[in-house]
PDB file of C-alpha atoms in Angstrom:
ATOM      1  CA  MET A  25      19.091   3.006  22.991  1.00 45.00           C
ATOM      2  CA  ARG A  26      21.775   1.280  20.984  1.00 43.00           C
ATOM      3  CA  GLY A  27      24.689   0.339  23.229  1.00 43.00           C
ATOM      4  CA  GLN A  28      28.267   1.524  22.980  1.00 40.00           C
ATOM      5  CA  GLY A  29      29.352  -2.037  22.153  1.00 42.00           C
ATOM      6  CA  ARG A  30      27.211  -2.106  19.077  1.00 39.00           C
ATOM      7  CA  LYS A  31      28.655   1.187  17.868  1.00 36.00           C
ATOM      8  CA  GLU A  32      32.083  -0.388  17.728  1.00 37.00           C
ATOM      9  CA  SER A  33      30.754  -3.223  15.542  1.00 38.00           C
ATOM     10  CA  LEU A  34      29.154  -0.961  12.962  1.00 37.00           C
ATOM     11  CA  SER A  35      31.158  -0.835   9.756  1.00 38.00           C
ATOM     12  CA  ASP A  36      31.405   2.054   7.324  1.00 40.00           C
ATOM     13  CA  SER A  37      28.160   1.948   5.353  1.00 45.00           C
ATOM     14  CA  ARG A  38      28.651   4.811   2.945  1.00 47.00           C
ATOM     15  CA  ASP A  39      27.957   2.356   0.125  1.00 54.00           C
ATOM     16  CA  LEU A  40      24.282   2.409   1.095  1.00 54.00           C
ATOM     17  CA  ASP A  41      23.661   5.793  -0.455  1.00 51.00           C
ATOM     18  CA  GLY A  42      27.081   6.982  -1.580  1.00 49.00           C
ATOM     19  CA  SER A  43      26.829  10.176   0.431  1.00 37.00           C
ATOM     20  CA  TYR A  44      27.328   9.485   4.137  1.00 37.00           C
ATOM     21  CA  ASP A  45      28.565  12.438   6.080  1.00 38.00           C
ATOM     22  CA  GLN A  46      31.789  11.694   7.900  1.00 34.00           C
ATOM     23  CA  LEU A  47      31.361  11.542  11.651  1.00 29.00           C
ATOM     24  CA  THR A  48      34.262  12.594  13.837  1.00 28.00           C
ATOM     25  CA  ASP A  49      35.879  10.070  16.128  1.00 34.00           C
ATOM     26  CA  SER A  50      35.597  12.524  19.012  1.00 31.00           C
ATOM     27  CA  VAL A  51      31.856  11.874  19.394  1.00 31.00           C
ATOM     28  CA  GLU A  52      31.690   9.719  22.499  1.00 34.00           C
ATOM     29  CA  ASP A  53      28.111   8.484  22.252  1.00 36.00           C
ATOM     30  CA  GLU A  54      26.682   9.147  18.791  1.00 36.00           C
ATOM     31  CA  PHE A  55      23.509   7.189  19.432  1.00 34.00           C
ATOM     32  CA  GLU A  56      22.390   9.512  22.206  1.00 35.00           C
ATOM     33  CA  LEU A  57      22.634  12.649  20.077  1.00 32.00           C
ATOM     34  CA  SER A  58      19.596  13.407  17.974  1.00 36.00           C
ATOM     35  CA  THR A  59      21.666  15.466  15.546  1.00 37.00           C
ATOM     36  CA  VAL A  60      23.943  12.539  14.641  1.00 40.00           C
ATOM     37  CA  CYS A  61      22.607   9.969  12.183  1.00 55.00           C
ATOM     38  CA  HIS A  62      22.641   6.294  13.048  1.00 57.00           C
ATOM     39  CA  ARG A  63      25.067   4.483  10.748  1.00 59.00           C
ATOM     40  CA  PRO A  64      23.667   1.148   9.563  1.00 62.00           C
ATOM     41  CA  GLU A  65      25.713  -1.995   9.405  1.00 65.00           C
ATOM     42  CA  GLY A  66      27.881  -2.533   6.346  1.00 80.00           C
ATOM     43  CA  LEU A  67      26.257  -3.377   3.049  1.00 81.00           C
ATOM     44  CA  GLU A  68      27.914  -6.788   2.796  1.00 86.00           C
ATOM     45  CA  GLN A  69      26.732  -7.740   6.275  1.00 90.00           C
ATOM     46  CA  LEU A  70      23.152  -6.743   5.479  1.00 91.00           C
ATOM     47  CA  GLN A  71      23.299  -8.759   2.267  1.00 91.00           C
ATOM     48  CA  GLU A  72      24.314 -11.810   4.295  1.00 91.00           C
ATOM     49  CA  GLN A  73      21.565 -11.253   6.873  1.00 91.00           C
ATOM     50  CA  THR A  74      18.746 -10.604   4.386  1.00 94.00           C
ATOM     51  CA  LYS A  75      17.625 -11.786   0.969  1.00 92.00           C
ATOM     52  CA  PHE A  76      18.068  -8.423  -0.709  1.00 94.00           C
ATOM     53  CA  THR A  77      20.656  -7.559  -3.333  1.00 92.00           C
ATOM     54  CA  ARG A  78      23.124  -4.706  -2.982  1.00 91.00           C
ATOM     55  CA  LYS A  79      21.039  -2.479  -5.255  1.00 92.00           C
ATOM     56  CA  GLU A  80      17.807  -3.290  -3.430  1.00 93.00           C
ATOM     57  CA  LEU A  81      19.392  -2.400  -0.084  1.00 93.00           C
ATOM     58  CA  GLN A  82      20.544   0.930  -1.486  1.00 91.00           C
ATOM     59  CA  VAL A  83      17.022   1.725  -2.718  1.00 90.00           C
ATOM     60  CA  LEU A  84      15.474   0.667   0.594  1.00 91.00           C
ATOM     61  CA  TYR A  85      17.961   2.741   2.577  1.00 89.00           C
ATOM     62  CA  ARG A  86      17.262   5.893   0.599  1.00 87.00           C
ATOM     63  CA  GLY A  87      13.538   5.411   1.132  1.00 87.00           C
ATOM     64  CA  PHE A  88      13.946   4.669   4.839  1.00 86.00           C
ATOM     65  CA  LYS A  89      16.184   7.682   5.344  1.00 82.00           C
ATOM     66  CA  ASN A  90      13.934  10.058   3.410  1.00 82.00           C
ATOM     67  CA  VAL A  91      10.885   9.049   5.437  1.00 79.00           C
ATOM     68  CA  SER A  92      12.404   8.487   8.877  1.00 72.00           C
ATOM     69  CA  LEU A  93      14.713  11.504   9.083  1.00 69.00           C
ATOM     70  CA  LYS A  94      11.762  13.887   8.767  1.00 70.00           C
ATOM     71  CA  GLU A  95      10.468  12.603  12.098  1.00 69.00           C
ATOM     72  CA  CYS A  96      13.661  11.478  13.824  1.00 70.00           C
ATOM     73  CA  PRO A  97      17.019  13.038  12.886  1.00 70.00           C
ATOM     74  CA  SER A  98      18.864  10.234  14.696  1.00 71.00           C
ATOM     75  CA  GLY A  99      17.814   7.771  11.980  1.00 74.00           C
ATOM     76  CA  ILE A 100      16.412   5.398  14.622  1.00 85.00           C
ATOM     77  CA  VAL A 101      12.622   5.295  14.848  1.00 91.00           C
ATOM     78  CA  ASN A 102      10.891   5.059  18.206  1.00 92.00           C
ATOM     79  CA  GLU A 103       7.255   4.045  18.647  1.00 95.00           C
ATOM     80  CA  GLU A 104       5.815   7.561  18.523  1.00 93.00           C
ATOM     81  CA  ASN A 105       7.835   8.397  15.395  1.00 91.00           C
ATOM     82  CA  PHE A 106       6.702   5.145  13.811  1.00 93.00           C
ATOM     83  CA  LYS A 107       3.042   5.939  14.494  1.00 94.00           C
ATOM     84  CA  GLN A 108       3.427   9.425  13.014  1.00 91.00           C
ATOM     85  CA  ILE A 109       5.062   8.039   9.879  1.00 90.00           C
ATOM     86  CA  TYR A 110       2.517   5.238   9.509  1.00 91.00           C
ATOM     87  CA  SER A 111      -0.439   7.612   9.937  1.00 92.00           C
ATOM     88  CA  GLN A 112       0.549   9.377   6.721  1.00 88.00           C
ATOM     89  CA  PHE A 113      -0.481   6.278   4.775  1.00 88.00           C
ATOM     90  CA  PHE A 114      -3.917   6.073   6.410  1.00 89.00           C
ATOM     91  CA  PRO A 115      -5.159   9.669   6.756  1.00 90.00           C
ATOM     92  CA  GLN A 116      -8.799   8.571   6.655  1.00 88.00           C
ATOM     93  CA  GLY A 117      -8.595   6.552   9.877  1.00 92.00           C
ATOM     94  CA  ASP A 118      -6.768   6.063  13.163  1.00 94.00           C
ATOM     95  CA  SER A 119      -3.765   3.819  12.531  1.00 95.00           C
ATOM     96  CA  SER A 120      -2.053   4.408  15.879  1.00 96.00           C
ATOM     97  CA  THR A 121      -2.981   1.097  17.548  1.00 97.00           C
ATOM     98  CA  TYR A 122      -2.143  -1.068  14.551  1.00 96.00           C
ATOM     99  CA  ALA A 123       1.098   0.892  14.091  1.00 96.00           C
ATOM    100  CA  THR A 124       2.049  -0.007  17.660  1.00 97.00           C
ATOM    101  CA  PHE A 125       1.469  -3.707  16.946  1.00 97.00           C
ATOM    102  CA  LEU A 126       3.496  -3.438  13.736  1.00 96.00           C
ATOM    103  CA  PHE A 127       6.280  -1.538  15.501  1.00 96.00           C
ATOM    104  CA  ASN A 128       6.564  -4.317  18.100  1.00 95.00           C
ATOM    105  CA  ALA A 129       6.838  -6.902  15.323  1.00 95.00           C
ATOM    106  CA  PHE A 130       9.754  -5.029  13.726  1.00 95.00           C
ATOM    107  CA  ASP A 131      11.417  -4.301  17.089  1.00 95.00           C
ATOM    108  CA  THR A 132      12.572  -7.875  17.537  1.00 90.00           C
ATOM    109  CA  ASN A 133      15.143  -7.106  20.245  1.00 89.00           C
ATOM    110  CA  HIS A 134      12.570  -5.108  22.243  1.00 91.00           C
ATOM    111  CA  ASP A 135      14.772  -2.059  22.775  1.00 93.00           C
ATOM    112  CA  GLY A 136      12.023   0.420  21.921  1.00 94.00           C
ATOM    113  CA  SER A 137      13.403   1.423  18.535  1.00 94.00           C
ATOM    114  CA  VAL A 138      13.475   0.330  14.901  1.00 93.00           C
ATOM    115  CA  SER A 139      16.689   0.915  12.988  1.00 91.00           C
ATOM    116  CA  PHE A 140      17.291   0.365   9.287  1.00 91.00           C
ATOM    117  CA  GLU A 141      18.699  -3.063  10.152  1.00 92.00           C
ATOM    118  CA  ASP A 142      15.486  -3.978  12.007  1.00 93.00           C
ATOM    119  CA  PHE A 143      13.408  -2.667   9.125  1.00 93.00           C
ATOM    120  CA  VAL A 144      15.139  -4.619   6.356  1.00 94.00           C
ATOM    121  CA  ALA A 145      15.286  -7.793   8.469  1.00 94.00           C
ATOM    122  CA  GLY A 146      11.502  -7.764   8.827  1.00 95.00           C
ATOM    123  CA  LEU A 147      10.933  -6.711   5.241  1.00 94.00           C
ATOM    124  CA  SER A 148      13.192  -9.494   4.003  1.00 95.00           C
ATOM    125  CA  VAL A 149      10.987 -12.054   5.748  1.00 95.00           C
ATOM    126  CA  ILE A 150       7.765 -10.497   4.450  1.00 93.00           C
ATOM    127  CA  LEU A 151       8.910 -10.096   0.851  1.00 92.00           C
ATOM    128  CA  ARG A 152      11.542 -12.806   0.340  1.00 93.00           C
ATOM    129  CA  GLY A 153      11.006 -15.356   3.073  1.00 93.00           C
ATOM    130  CA  THR A 154       9.560 -18.815   2.603  1.00 93.00           C
ATOM    131  CA  ILE A 155       5.849 -19.342   3.247  1.00 93.00           C
ATOM    132  CA  ASP A 156       6.698 -20.661   6.720  1.00 94.00           C
ATOM    133  CA  ASP A 157       8.906 -17.608   7.376  1.00 95.00           C
ATOM    134  CA  ARG A 158       6.082 -15.249   6.438  1.00 95.00           C
ATOM    135  CA  LEU A 159       3.496 -17.130   8.451  1.00 96.00           C
ATOM    136  CA  ASN A 160       5.770 -17.133  11.503  1.00 96.00           C
ATOM    137  CA  TRP A 161       6.189 -13.369  11.137  1.00 95.00           C
ATOM    138  CA  ALA A 162       2.409 -12.872  10.866  1.00 95.00           C
ATOM    139  CA  PHE A 163       1.835 -15.090  13.905  1.00 97.00           C
ATOM    140  CA  ASN A 164       4.313 -13.023  15.900  1.00 96.00           C
ATOM    141  CA  LEU A 165       2.417  -9.887  14.895  1.00 96.00           C
ATOM    142  CA  TYR A 166      -0.889 -11.332  16.146  1.00 96.00           C
ATOM    143  CA  ASP A 167       0.588 -12.849  19.313  1.00 97.00           C
ATOM    144  CA  LEU A 168       0.584  -9.535  21.141  1.00 96.00           C
ATOM    145  CA  ASN A 169       2.010 -10.711  24.465  1.00 95.00           C
ATOM    146  CA  LYS A 170       4.471 -13.120  22.786  1.00 94.00           C
ATOM    147  CA  ASP A 171       3.432 -16.134  24.848  1.00 96.00           C
ATOM    148  CA  GLY A 172       3.294 -18.515  21.891  1.00 96.00           C
ATOM    149  CA  CYS A 173      -0.443 -18.519  21.242  1.00 97.00           C
ATOM    150  CA  ILE A 174      -3.139 -16.180  19.921  1.00 98.00           C
ATOM    151  CA  THR A 175      -6.201 -15.599  22.088  1.00 98.00           C
ATOM    152  CA  LYS A 176      -9.565 -14.252  20.994  1.00 97.00           C
ATOM    153  CA  GLU A 177      -8.847 -11.066  22.936  1.00 97.00           C
ATOM    154  CA  GLU A 178      -5.593 -10.531  21.053  1.00 98.00           C
ATOM    155  CA  MET A 179      -7.209 -11.196  17.697  1.00 97.00           C
ATOM    156  CA  LEU A 180     -10.069  -8.843  18.553  1.00 97.00           C
ATOM    157  CA  ASP A 181      -7.571  -6.091  19.389  1.00 97.00           C
ATOM    158  CA  ILE A 182      -5.899  -6.672  16.023  1.00 96.00           C
ATOM    159  CA  MET A 183      -9.172  -6.635  14.100  1.00 94.00           C
ATOM    160  CA  LYS A 184     -10.417  -3.489  15.865  1.00 94.00           C
ATOM    161  CA  SER A 185      -7.141  -1.734  15.099  1.00 95.00           C
ATOM    162  CA  ILE A 186      -7.457  -2.657  11.404  1.00 92.00           C
ATOM    163  CA  TYR A 187     -11.039  -1.375  11.259  1.00 90.00           C
ATOM    164  CA  ASP A 188      -9.990   1.836  13.043  1.00 92.00           C
ATOM    165  CA  MET A 189      -7.204   2.251  10.490  1.00 92.00           C
ATOM    166  CA  MET A 190      -9.627   1.846   7.581  1.00 85.00           C
ATOM    167  CA  GLY A 191     -11.757   4.686   8.929  1.00 81.00           C
ATOM    168  CA  LYS A 192     -15.484   5.273   9.355  1.00 69.00           C
ATOM    169  CA  TYR A 193     -16.129   6.419   5.821  1.00 62.00           C
ATOM    170  CA  THR A 194     -15.361   3.240   3.910  1.00 64.00           C
ATOM    171  CA  TYR A 195     -17.854   1.827   1.433  1.00 57.00           C
ATOM    172  CA  PRO A 196     -19.739  -0.270   2.171  1.00 65.00           C
ATOM    173  CA  ALA A 197     -19.955   1.012   5.731  1.00 67.00           C
ATOM    174  CA  LEU A 198     -18.382  -1.260   8.330  1.00 71.00           C
ATOM    175  CA  ARG A 199     -20.730  -2.741  10.886  1.00 78.00           C
ATOM    176  CA  GLU A 200     -19.806  -2.368  14.543  1.00 80.00           C
ATOM    177  CA  GLU A 201     -19.974  -6.108  15.157  1.00 87.00           C
ATOM    178  CA  ALA A 202     -17.779  -6.947  12.141  1.00 89.00           C
ATOM    179  CA  PRO A 203     -14.443  -7.240  14.053  1.00 92.00           C
ATOM    180  CA  ARG A 204     -15.863  -9.770  16.513  1.00 94.00           C
ATOM    181  CA  GLU A 205     -17.440 -11.746  13.657  1.00 94.00           C
ATOM    182  CA  HIS A 206     -14.058 -11.905  11.925  1.00 93.00           C
ATOM    183  CA  VAL A 207     -12.469 -13.200  15.126  1.00 96.00           C
ATOM    184  CA  GLU A 208     -15.068 -15.968  15.431  1.00 96.00           C
ATOM    185  CA  THR A 209     -14.456 -16.962  11.811  1.00 95.00           C
ATOM    186  CA  PHE A 210     -10.722 -16.939  12.407  1.00 96.00           C
ATOM    187  CA  PHE A 211     -11.006 -19.251  15.418  1.00 97.00           C
ATOM    188  CA  GLN A 212     -13.445 -21.610  13.744  1.00 96.00           C
ATOM    189  CA  LYS A 213     -10.854 -22.093  11.022  1.00 94.00           C
ATOM    190  CA  MET A 214      -7.624 -21.978  13.049  1.00 96.00           C
ATOM    191  CA  ASP A 215      -8.390 -23.397  16.508  1.00 97.00           C
ATOM    192  CA  ARG A 216      -8.329 -27.017  15.416  1.00 95.00           C
ATOM    193  CA  ASN A 217      -8.502 -28.598  18.873  1.00 96.00           C
ATOM    194  CA  LYS A 218     -11.070 -26.055  20.133  1.00 96.00           C
ATOM    195  CA  ASP A 219      -9.131 -25.120  23.271  1.00 97.00           C
ATOM    196  CA  GLY A 220      -9.735 -21.391  22.861  1.00 96.00           C
ATOM    197  CA  VAL A 221      -6.246 -20.432  21.629  1.00 98.00           C
ATOM    198  CA  VAL A 222      -4.391 -20.759  18.324  1.00 98.00           C
ATOM    199  CA  THR A 223      -0.844 -22.113  18.445  1.00 98.00           C
ATOM    200  CA  ILE A 224       1.826 -21.517  15.822  1.00 97.00           C
ATOM    201  CA  GLU A 225       1.370 -25.083  14.565  1.00 97.00           C
ATOM    202  CA  GLU A 226      -2.389 -24.641  14.152  1.00 98.00           C
ATOM    203  CA  PHE A 227      -1.888 -21.274  12.503  1.00 97.00           C
ATOM    204  CA  ILE A 228       0.631 -22.477   9.920  1.00 96.00           C
ATOM    205  CA  GLU A 229      -1.271 -25.688   9.138  1.00 96.00           C
ATOM    206  CA  SER A 230      -4.567 -23.822   8.678  1.00 96.00           C
ATOM    207  CA  CYS A 231      -3.035 -21.085   6.548  1.00 95.00           C
ATOM    208  CA  GLN A 232      -1.282 -23.584   4.295  1.00 94.00           C
ATOM    209  CA  LYS A 233      -4.614 -25.274   3.601  1.00 94.00           C
ATOM    210  CA  ASP A 234      -6.329 -21.988   2.714  1.00 93.00           C
ATOM    211  CA  GLU A 235      -5.936 -21.142  -0.982  1.00 92.00           C
ATOM    212  CA  ASN A 236      -6.866 -17.484  -0.483  1.00 90.00           C
ATOM    213  CA  ILE A 237      -4.196 -16.998   2.195  1.00 90.00           C
ATOM    214  CA  MET A 238      -1.601 -18.732   0.059  1.00 90.00           C
ATOM    215  CA  ARG A 239      -2.444 -16.505  -2.913  1.00 88.00           C
ATOM    216  CA  SER A 240      -2.194 -13.402  -0.740  1.00 86.00           C
ATOM    217  CA  MET A 241       1.241 -14.513   0.439  1.00 82.00           C
ATOM    218  CA  GLN A 242       2.427 -14.723  -3.160  1.00 78.00           C
ATOM    219  CA  LEU A 243       1.391 -11.132  -3.863  1.00 74.00           C
ATOM    220  CA  PHE A 244       4.532  -9.958  -2.061  1.00 70.00           C
ATOM    221  CA  ASP A 245       6.920 -11.918  -4.257  1.00 68.00           C
ATOM    222  CA  ASN A 246       7.594  -9.174  -6.806  1.00 63.00           C
ATOM    223  CA  VAL A 247       7.097  -6.033  -4.733  1.00 61.00           C
ATOM    224  CA  ILE A 248      10.754  -5.002  -5.078  1.00 60.00           C
TER     225      ILE A 248
END
C-alpha cells in the first residue's frame, strides 16, 4: 500500500491525459479505496526520472490506464492483477510464473504493487537505458532471490516459466529436456570461473561479448 506520506508528495498530474477527475480533499486515504484512482507523480518529475519525453509519457499513461483499470480500479496493479493482464498476451500458454518474476522486477521497492511510476521507470531502462543499464535490469530479473548471483536452480525456474508461457502447441514441439539444456548452455557461457553461480560482473562481461545478445538489446531502441 502506498503510504500517506507519499500521497502528500504527489503533484497534480492531469497533464498526463488531460482528463483527470478531480478528487476531493476530504478523502482521508485515497490509496486504500479501490474506487479512487491512483494519481501518478507530476509529468515534469517523471520526465526527470526517466528518459521519456512529455508526449511519450502521455501515450504510455493512456495505455497503462486503459489496460490496468479494467483489472484494478485503483490504478495500482498487484501481483494477481498483473498476472491476469499479462496472460492476455499469451493465451496459448501459462504465463503466470513468468509474470510473477516480471512483476517482482518492476516492483523495485517490494511493496507488492506496480504503479505507473514503477512501470515507466522499468520501461525507461529497458527501452532507453544504456547497454549496462539493460543488462543490470535483466540480471535482476533472473536473480530471483536478489542475493547478487544467478544459480542454476533460478535459471531453470526462469526457463521453465518461459517454456510454459510459450505453450505446448508451438512448432516445432518443445522437448521436455530443453529448459535444462538451455541452462547448461547459459552457464557454460556465463560462469567464467566455474563456481556454479553467475555474478553480475560475469553476466555483463559475457553478454557484451555475445553479438547475438547485443543485437537483441538494440531491437528495443526504436520501440516508442
